[in-house]
Each structure stands twice: as C-alpha cells, then as structure tokens.
Amino acid sequence: MSPAYALYRLPFADHYVHIEGVTRTLSNYVQLNDAVGFVVAPFELTSSQPIVVIRPDVVEECEFDAANGTDGANEAYRTDKPNESYAIDFANFHAQLSQGTFRKIVLARCADESLPPTVTLETLFFRACRLYPRMFVALVSTPQTGVWLTATPEILLDGKACQMRTIALAGTMRLEGEQLNGEGEHVSWSTKNIEEQRIVATYIAECLEHFADSFNEEGPRTVRAANLVHLRSDFTFTLPDSRHLGDLIGSLHPTPAVCGLPKRDAFRFIIRNENHPRRYYSGFMGWLDPQGDTHLYVSLRCMNIDGACCHLYAGGGLLRDSVMEQEWLETEAKLETMRRLLSS
C-alpha cells in the first residue's frame, strides 16, 4: 500500500472503501470548508498533531463477508482495580468537580498490548468489521499520524450536502449474561448517566442554533455498541450553506462527550493534567466532501499501532458523584473492544 491509505466501513454496510493518496495537513478547522478526502483529526490540534486529509487519488469499494457479526459477545481480559496513574488522575480531576470548577470532565487512559506476530493490520480491520457491525470501523495510516484503528459508535457529522445529522452519545453501561441477547432494552439508567447525556445533548443543540436553519432532536434512547449500551439523542438539521462545514466541525469538536463543560476550561485542564497525551484518540476521522457525502465519526474505542506495540485508549465522563472504581471498570469495558481483536 501507499504511505497514506485508509480503509473504512460504515455501520451495517456490506462493503468497505479503500482510499490511497497524497496527504495534506491543515492547521485549523476552517480549512476543512473546501477539503475533500479522508480526514484524520486529533483531540488537540498542534503543529505536531495536525489535521491530515488523504486526497482520494485511488478510491475502491470492496465487498467482504460480513456474515456472523457478533458485536463482541465474548469476554476479554480486564483488571478490576485501578492502577496508580489512573488513581492519581481521578483524584485530580474529581477534585475540580467537587470544587464546582466543571460540571463534567472526561478522563482518558492508555493501555499497551502486544500485536501478535501473525496478525496483520488488514486482519485487525476485517475482524473489527465482523465483530462490530453496528460501528464505524476505520484503519488509517499516514506519515503524520502513524497507524490508527477505530471501531466507534459516535457520529460527529453525517449527511449529504446541506442535509446533516449528528448525535449526543453519553452514559455507559456494560451488558452481561442474558442482556447480551438483546439491545439493552431492559437497562435502567442511573441519574448520573442521564445527567451526563443531557449535558452533551444541550451543548450540541446550542451549537446547531448558530449554524442550522432548523433542527430536530429525538431521544434519548438506548443503543448498543459491542458489550456496552449508551444513551443517544439524534439531531437532524439543514445547513444554509455547506461551504461552512469546517466552521461547524470546529464548533462541535470536541463535544462534552469527550471533553467536558465549560468546554474551553475543561479542554485546557485535560491537556495539562491527563497522564497520557490523547493524540488522535477522541479526535475524529472519516470521509469529508462539503458538496457531497460526509461521514465523520469521533475516534473512540481505538488504538495506535506502533510496530509490535498497540496503544489502546478509552475514557469516561466524570461528574461530581462519580466513583473511581466504577469509572475504571467503564474504561476496562471500553478497552475490550480493541483487545478482542488482538488474539492470535
């Protein structure tokens, strides 16, 4: 393959798209207004972590065998007790919530796993496609970003030209036992999860008021993603001018689902205090065409593959009543999404 390529499959699709091309780096979101190609954007935009757009010099739609998708019903390794670095980060972040500095803040962590020598990057991609039919799956490699694989349930922006949609996805519960046979329809949500999701939905609605002629909100409802369920609200809206898609993206990203509120202060606190830099985790990636189809997803449940080492990322939203052990287990459940792919 060329130095820059991407493979991606939309949720429930029976084919994937293969893109190769020259990369273009962008220093701000406004430059996305006239960009066309596969986009990889970081959580924090810096000179060493730019937005990268793969120009679609080669675009191929390819079929694959999507039969027997399980959405991850098998158990994977997990640890029940928080490690020392997470405990320190949690205490630091939670203190800010207790003091009233933030209404919500997201704490992320990184865990390293080995890539089995017999497993190729393409194997990981196809395993993710089969295991997680509900999710957006992408494998991308560029000289600027390195290699990243994601299987994410969260839409940042999706649609065609001026007819768009986005979602507010927050709140997490793990399915176990007989619950794995359903869609989470019998789950009872805690006040903490409901409040966390409402914070995200309110923020998105406020953003859309500045860009959309009108919008419609539906939800929240329970949706499944692998062994987890989340609360999701759907927003559909019409843009008066799709030439300002980059401005809207810059307003939405990062949403409180991966950052916090107040957004700017929470973002700065995360950058300064989180134990592991997020890099392209909790950024976004996908296909962008302001005059055509756009499919951008938040880069959750992802890993950076660096030789034989896989850096897995996961995070969770903290509120004042969050409990460290419960938040740790939530991140462990999210890490399972990528860990399942690494069996030889």
Short mmCIF file of C-alpha atoms in Angstrom, two decimals:
data_model
loop_
_atom_site.label_atom_id
_atom_site.label_comp_id
_atom_site.label_asym_id
_atom_site.label_seq_id
_atom_site.Cartn_x
_atom_site.Cartn_y
_atom_site.Cartn_z
CA MET A 1 0.00 0.00 0.00
CA SER A 2 0.99 3.64 -0.40
CA PRO A 3 2.42 5.64 2.56
CA ALA A 4 -1.05 7.12 3.13
CA TYR A 5 -4.19 5.00 2.99
CA ALA A 6 -7.49 4.40 4.75
CA LEU A 7 -9.95 1.53 4.87
CA TYR A 8 -13.36 2.31 6.30
CA ARG A 9 -16.73 0.62 6.66
CA LEU A 10 -19.94 2.39 7.62
CA PRO A 11 -22.28 0.81 10.20
CA PHE A 12 -24.19 -2.21 8.85
CA ALA A 13 -22.58 -1.87 5.39
CA ASP A 14 -21.70 -4.98 3.37
CA HIS A 15 -18.70 -3.30 1.73
CA TYR A 16 -15.75 -1.15 2.71
CA VAL A 17 -13.94 1.71 0.98
CA HIS A 18 -10.21 1.70 0.23
CA ILE A 19 -8.55 5.11 -0.28
CA GLU A 20 -4.96 5.93 -1.22
CA GLY A 21 -3.43 9.29 -1.91
CA VAL A 22 -1.17 12.17 -1.07
CA THR A 23 -1.71 13.83 2.30
CA ARG A 24 -2.45 17.47 3.03
CA THR A 25 -2.01 18.91 6.53
CA LEU A 26 -4.32 21.59 7.91
CA SER A 27 -3.71 23.92 10.83
CA ASN A 28 -7.33 24.85 11.61
CA TYR A 29 -10.88 23.58 11.13
CA VAL A 30 -11.92 26.38 8.78
CA GLN A 31 -9.60 24.85 6.16
CA LEU A 32 -11.95 21.85 6.09
CA ASN A 33 -14.52 24.05 4.32
CA ASP A 34 -13.00 23.18 0.94
CA ALA A 35 -11.34 19.84 1.78
CA VAL A 36 -12.33 16.57 0.10
CA GLY A 37 -10.93 13.22 1.20
CA PHE A 38 -10.40 11.05 4.26
CA VAL A 39 -9.83 13.20 7.34
CA VAL A 40 -7.90 12.30 10.50
CA ALA A 41 -8.06 14.95 13.23
CA PRO A 42 -6.56 14.95 16.75
CA PHE A 43 -8.13 15.81 20.09
CA GLU A 44 -5.73 18.75 20.44
CA LEU A 45 -4.71 20.47 17.22
CA THR A 46 -1.00 21.39 17.26
CA SER A 47 1.83 21.79 14.77
CA SER A 48 3.00 18.24 15.56
CA GLN A 49 -0.58 16.88 15.54
CA PRO A 50 -2.23 18.47 12.51
CA ILE A 51 -5.45 17.63 10.76
CA VAL A 52 -4.48 15.27 7.92
CA VAL A 53 -6.53 14.85 4.75
CA ILE A 54 -5.79 11.93 2.41
CA ARG A 55 -6.51 13.07 -1.14
CA PRO A 56 -8.61 10.39 -2.87
CA ASP A 57 -6.23 9.55 -5.73
CA VAL A 58 -7.45 5.94 -5.52
CA VAL A 59 -10.97 5.07 -4.30
CA GLU A 60 -12.26 1.50 -4.41
CA GLU A 61 -15.45 -0.01 -2.99
CA CYS A 62 -14.79 -3.61 -1.95
CA GLU A 63 -17.14 -6.31 -0.75
CA PHE A 64 -16.34 -8.58 2.18
CA ASP A 65 -18.02 -11.39 4.04
CA ALA A 66 -19.96 -9.68 6.82
CA ALA A 67 -21.72 -12.85 7.97
CA ASN A 68 -21.74 -13.93 11.60
CA GLY A 69 -21.16 -10.49 13.08
CA THR A 70 -21.35 -10.88 16.86
CA ASP A 71 -20.88 -7.33 18.16
CA GLY A 72 -18.41 -8.68 20.65
CA ALA A 73 -20.25 -11.21 22.78
CA ASN A 74 -17.07 -12.88 24.03
CA GLU A 75 -15.33 -11.94 27.25
CA ALA A 76 -11.88 -10.36 27.16
CA TYR A 77 -9.18 -9.80 29.79
CA ARG A 78 -9.76 -6.95 32.21
CA THR A 79 -8.40 -5.73 35.54
CA ASP A 80 -10.83 -4.74 38.28
CA LYS A 81 -8.57 -2.44 40.30
CA PRO A 82 -7.40 0.99 39.10
CA ASN A 83 -3.66 1.39 38.57
CA GLU A 84 -1.70 4.10 40.35
CA SER A 85 -1.56 6.61 37.48
CA TYR A 86 -5.33 6.40 36.95
CA ALA A 87 -5.97 6.82 40.68
CA ILE A 88 -3.84 9.97 40.73
CA ASP A 89 -5.57 11.38 37.65
CA PHE A 90 -9.02 10.56 39.02
CA ALA A 91 -8.31 12.30 42.33
CA ASN A 92 -7.03 15.38 40.49
CA PHE A 93 -9.95 15.54 38.06
CA HIS A 94 -12.62 14.74 40.64
CA ALA A 95 -11.34 17.45 42.97
CA GLN A 96 -12.20 20.01 40.27
CA LEU A 97 -15.74 18.67 40.11
CA SER A 98 -16.12 18.76 43.88
CA GLN A 99 -14.98 22.40 43.87
CA GLY A 100 -17.51 23.27 41.17
CA THR A 101 -14.89 24.17 38.54
CA PHE A 102 -16.52 21.84 35.97
CA ARG A 103 -19.97 20.37 35.53
CA LYS A 104 -18.42 17.42 33.72
CA ILE A 105 -14.94 16.39 32.65
CA VAL A 106 -13.71 13.35 30.72
CA LEU A 107 -10.74 11.34 31.98
CA ALA A 108 -8.98 9.08 29.46
CA ARG A 109 -6.28 6.46 29.85
CA CYS A 110 -3.96 4.37 27.67
CA ALA A 111 -3.10 0.67 27.94
CA ASP A 112 -0.41 -1.13 25.93
CA GLU A 113 -0.88 -4.55 24.37
CA SER A 114 1.29 -6.61 22.03
CA LEU A 115 0.37 -7.19 18.41
CA PRO A 116 0.65 -10.95 17.70
CA PRO A 117 3.31 -11.54 15.02
CA THR A 118 0.87 -13.48 12.82
CA VAL A 119 -1.79 -10.74 12.82
CA THR A 120 -1.69 -8.13 10.04
CA LEU A 121 -3.23 -4.68 10.06
CA GLU A 122 -5.80 -5.77 7.47
CA THR A 123 -6.69 -8.76 9.66
CA LEU A 124 -7.45 -6.39 12.53
CA PHE A 125 -9.65 -4.27 10.27
CA PHE A 126 -11.69 -7.22 8.99
CA ARG A 127 -12.03 -8.68 12.50
CA ALA A 128 -13.43 -5.35 13.68
CA CYS A 129 -15.85 -5.24 10.74
CA ARG A 130 -17.20 -8.70 11.59
CA LEU A 131 -17.27 -8.28 15.36
CA TYR A 132 -18.85 -4.82 15.38
CA PRO A 133 -21.46 -4.49 12.63
CA ARG A 134 -23.12 -1.52 14.39
CA MET A 135 -19.97 0.61 14.44
CA PHE A 136 -17.94 2.74 12.06
CA VAL A 137 -14.66 0.88 11.52
CA ALA A 138 -11.57 2.51 10.04
CA LEU A 139 -7.89 1.68 9.60
CA VAL A 140 -5.76 4.64 8.58
CA SER A 141 -2.04 5.14 8.05
CA THR A 142 -0.31 8.41 7.22
CA PRO A 143 3.27 9.64 7.75
CA GLN A 144 1.95 12.37 10.06
CA THR A 145 -0.35 10.30 12.30
CA GLY A 146 1.04 6.79 12.21
CA VAL A 147 -1.38 3.85 12.11
CA TRP A 148 -4.76 4.01 13.88
CA LEU A 149 -7.67 1.59 14.07
CA THR A 150 -11.07 2.58 15.43
CA ALA A 151 -14.43 0.91 15.93
CA THR A 152 -16.61 3.74 17.13
CA PRO A 153 -20.35 4.28 17.67
CA GLU A 154 -20.30 8.08 17.78
CA ILE A 155 -21.23 10.23 14.77
CA LEU A 156 -19.70 13.70 14.65
CA LEU A 157 -21.30 14.73 11.36
CA ASP A 158 -23.05 12.66 8.71
CA GLY A 159 -25.12 13.51 5.68
CA LYS A 160 -25.17 14.85 2.15
CA ALA A 161 -24.52 18.48 1.23
CA CYS A 162 -26.78 20.59 3.47
CA GLN A 163 -28.87 17.77 4.98
CA MET A 164 -26.91 16.61 8.03
CA ARG A 165 -27.20 14.75 11.29
CA THR A 166 -25.20 14.36 14.48
CA ILE A 167 -25.75 12.63 17.80
CA ALA A 168 -25.28 13.15 21.52
CA LEU A 169 -23.86 9.89 22.85
CA ALA A 170 -23.04 9.61 26.55
CA GLY A 171 -23.74 7.40 29.52
CA THR A 172 -22.35 3.88 29.54
CA MET A 173 -23.46 0.54 30.97
CA ARG A 174 -21.99 -2.91 30.42
CA LEU A 175 -24.22 -5.74 29.21
CA GLU A 176 -23.81 -9.08 30.96
CA GLY A 177 -25.41 -12.52 30.92
CA GLU A 178 -28.82 -12.65 29.27
CA GLN A 179 -28.61 -8.95 28.45
CA LEU A 180 -26.15 -9.82 25.67
CA ASN A 181 -29.01 -11.42 23.73
CA GLY A 182 -30.82 -8.11 23.34
CA GLU A 183 -30.26 -4.44 22.54
CA GLY A 184 -30.20 -3.20 26.12
CA GLU A 185 -33.93 -2.53 26.11
CA HIS A 186 -34.30 -3.56 29.77
CA VAL A 187 -31.43 -1.46 31.12
CA SER A 188 -32.26 1.00 33.92
CA TRP A 189 -30.20 4.17 33.69
CA SER A 190 -28.78 5.95 36.73
CA THR A 191 -29.26 9.63 37.40
CA LYS A 192 -25.53 10.16 36.73
CA ASN A 193 -25.76 8.65 33.22
CA ILE A 194 -28.93 10.56 32.36
CA GLU A 195 -27.38 13.85 33.50
CA GLU A 196 -24.17 13.18 31.57
CA GLN A 197 -26.09 12.54 28.35
CA ARG A 198 -28.29 15.62 28.79
CA ILE A 199 -25.18 17.82 29.17
CA VAL A 200 -23.90 16.63 25.80
CA ALA A 201 -27.29 16.97 24.07
CA THR A 202 -27.77 20.52 25.37
CA TYR A 203 -24.34 21.55 24.13
CA ILE A 204 -24.97 20.19 20.64
CA ALA A 205 -28.33 21.94 20.44
CA GLU A 206 -26.67 25.24 21.36
CA CYS A 207 -24.04 24.75 18.63
CA LEU A 208 -26.63 23.96 15.98
CA GLU A 209 -28.61 27.10 16.79
CA HIS A 210 -25.70 29.13 15.35
CA PHE A 211 -25.36 27.16 12.10
CA ALA A 212 -28.62 25.45 11.13
CA ASP A 213 -31.80 26.93 9.72
CA SER A 214 -33.66 24.49 11.98
CA PHE A 215 -33.00 21.18 13.71
CA ASN A 216 -34.96 18.33 15.18
CA GLU A 217 -33.95 16.35 18.27
CA GLU A 218 -35.16 12.83 19.00
CA GLY A 219 -34.34 10.77 22.08
CA PRO A 220 -32.63 9.88 24.24
CA ARG A 221 -32.82 6.15 23.56
CA THR A 222 -30.68 3.18 24.49
CA VAL A 223 -28.30 1.93 21.78
CA ARG A 224 -25.88 -0.97 21.85
CA ALA A 225 -22.18 -0.85 20.91
CA ALA A 226 -20.36 -4.16 21.40
CA ASN A 227 -20.90 -5.22 25.03
CA LEU A 228 -21.91 -1.72 26.06
CA VAL A 229 -25.01 0.40 25.81
CA HIS A 230 -25.21 4.18 25.68
CA LEU A 231 -27.85 6.88 25.76
CA ARG A 232 -28.23 8.56 22.38
CA SER A 233 -30.12 11.58 21.08
CA ASP A 234 -30.31 12.18 17.31
CA PHE A 235 -30.20 15.63 15.71
CA THR A 236 -31.18 16.23 12.08
CA PHE A 237 -30.75 19.66 10.56
CA THR A 238 -30.37 21.73 7.40
CA LEU A 239 -27.38 23.98 6.79
CA PRO A 240 -27.98 27.17 4.78
CA ASP A 241 -24.55 26.77 3.16
CA SER A 242 -22.44 23.58 3.15
CA ARG A 243 -19.36 25.65 2.31
CA HIS A 244 -19.03 26.39 6.04
CA LEU A 245 -18.93 22.76 7.14
CA GLY A 246 -15.48 23.23 8.65
CA ASP A 247 -16.73 26.05 10.87
CA LEU A 248 -19.48 23.78 12.21
CA ILE A 249 -16.99 20.96 12.81
CA GLY A 250 -14.76 23.33 14.77
CA SER A 251 -17.72 24.36 16.91
CA LEU A 252 -18.84 20.80 17.66
CA HIS A 253 -15.40 19.29 18.30
CA PRO A 254 -14.57 18.31 20.94
CA THR A 255 -18.05 17.74 22.33
CA PRO A 256 -18.60 17.35 26.10
CA ALA A 257 -18.83 13.59 25.39
CA VAL A 258 -15.01 13.55 25.12
CA CYS A 259 -14.09 16.81 26.88
CA GLY A 260 -16.33 18.46 29.47
CA LEU A 261 -18.10 21.66 30.45
CA PRO A 262 -17.26 24.50 30.46
CA LYS A 263 -15.66 23.24 27.27
CA ARG A 264 -12.67 25.55 26.91
CA ASP A 265 -11.61 25.28 30.57
CA ALA A 266 -12.11 21.50 30.64
CA PHE A 267 -10.11 21.12 27.42
CA ARG A 268 -7.17 23.08 28.84
CA PHE A 269 -7.26 21.12 32.11
CA ILE A 270 -7.22 17.79 30.25
CA ILE A 271 -4.26 18.83 28.10
CA ARG A 272 -2.24 19.91 31.13
CA ASN A 273 -3.14 17.14 33.56
CA GLU A 274 -4.02 13.88 31.82
CA ASN A 275 -1.33 11.24 32.35
CA HIS A 276 -1.20 10.10 28.69
CA PRO A 277 -1.49 12.52 25.74
CA ARG A 278 -4.53 11.56 23.68
CA ARG A 279 -3.03 12.36 20.28
CA TYR A 280 -5.65 11.25 17.73
CA TYR A 281 -7.85 9.44 20.28
CA SER A 282 -11.11 11.37 20.81
CA GLY A 283 -10.42 13.38 17.67
CA PHE A 284 -12.40 12.40 14.59
CA MET A 285 -11.95 10.67 11.25
CA GLY A 286 -13.88 9.73 8.15
CA TRP A 287 -14.87 10.87 4.69
CA LEU A 288 -15.50 14.57 4.05
CA ASP A 289 -17.00 16.26 0.98
CA PRO A 290 -18.80 19.57 1.67
CA GLN A 291 -20.67 19.29 -1.64
CA GLY A 292 -21.36 15.56 -1.40
CA ASP A 293 -21.41 12.79 1.21
CA THR A 294 -19.80 13.30 4.61
CA HIS A 295 -19.25 10.55 7.21
CA LEU A 296 -17.21 11.81 10.18
CA TYR A 297 -17.02 9.84 13.43
CA VAL A 298 -15.44 10.55 16.81
CA SER A 299 -12.33 8.37 17.22
CA LEU A 300 -13.35 6.28 20.22
CA ARG A 301 -12.56 2.60 21.00
CA CYS A 302 -9.33 2.98 19.09
CA MET A 303 -5.68 2.06 19.13
CA ASN A 304 -2.44 3.39 17.71
CA ILE A 305 -0.35 0.55 16.26
CA ASP A 306 3.36 1.28 16.57
CA GLY A 307 5.32 -1.72 15.31
CA ALA A 308 4.52 -4.63 17.64
CA CYS A 309 3.02 -2.37 20.33
CA CYS A 310 -0.63 -1.33 20.36
CA HIS A 311 -1.57 1.71 22.41
CA LEU A 312 -5.25 1.30 23.36
CA TYR A 313 -7.30 4.30 24.51
CA ALA A 314 -10.51 4.68 26.48
CA GLY A 315 -12.15 7.33 28.63
CA GLY A 316 -15.21 8.13 30.67
CA GLY A 317 -17.18 11.17 31.71
CA LEU A 318 -16.84 12.21 35.36
CA LEU A 319 -19.48 14.06 37.37
CA ARG A 320 -19.39 15.12 40.99
CA ASP A 321 -20.92 11.82 42.18
CA SER A 322 -18.58 9.59 40.12
CA VAL A 323 -16.86 6.70 41.92
CA MET A 324 -13.31 5.80 40.85
CA GLU A 325 -13.76 2.01 40.84
CA GLN A 326 -16.87 2.27 38.68
CA GLU A 327 -15.21 4.66 36.23
CA TRP A 328 -12.18 2.36 35.95
CA LEU A 329 -14.42 -0.60 35.11
CA GLU A 330 -16.12 1.50 32.43
CA THR A 331 -12.78 2.18 30.76
CA GLU A 332 -11.88 -1.52 31.02
CA ALA A 333 -15.14 -2.43 29.28
CA LYS A 334 -14.36 0.04 26.51
CA LEU A 335 -10.81 -1.28 26.10
CA GLU A 336 -12.26 -4.74 25.49
CA THR A 337 -13.46 -3.52 22.08
CA MET A 338 -9.87 -3.36 20.81
CA ARG A 339 -8.41 -6.13 22.99
CA ARG A 340 -10.70 -8.71 21.36
CA LEU A 341 -9.07 -8.02 18.02
CA LEU A 342 -5.59 -8.92 19.23
CA SER A 343 -5.97 -12.65 19.78
CA SER A 344 -3.63 -14.60 17.51
#
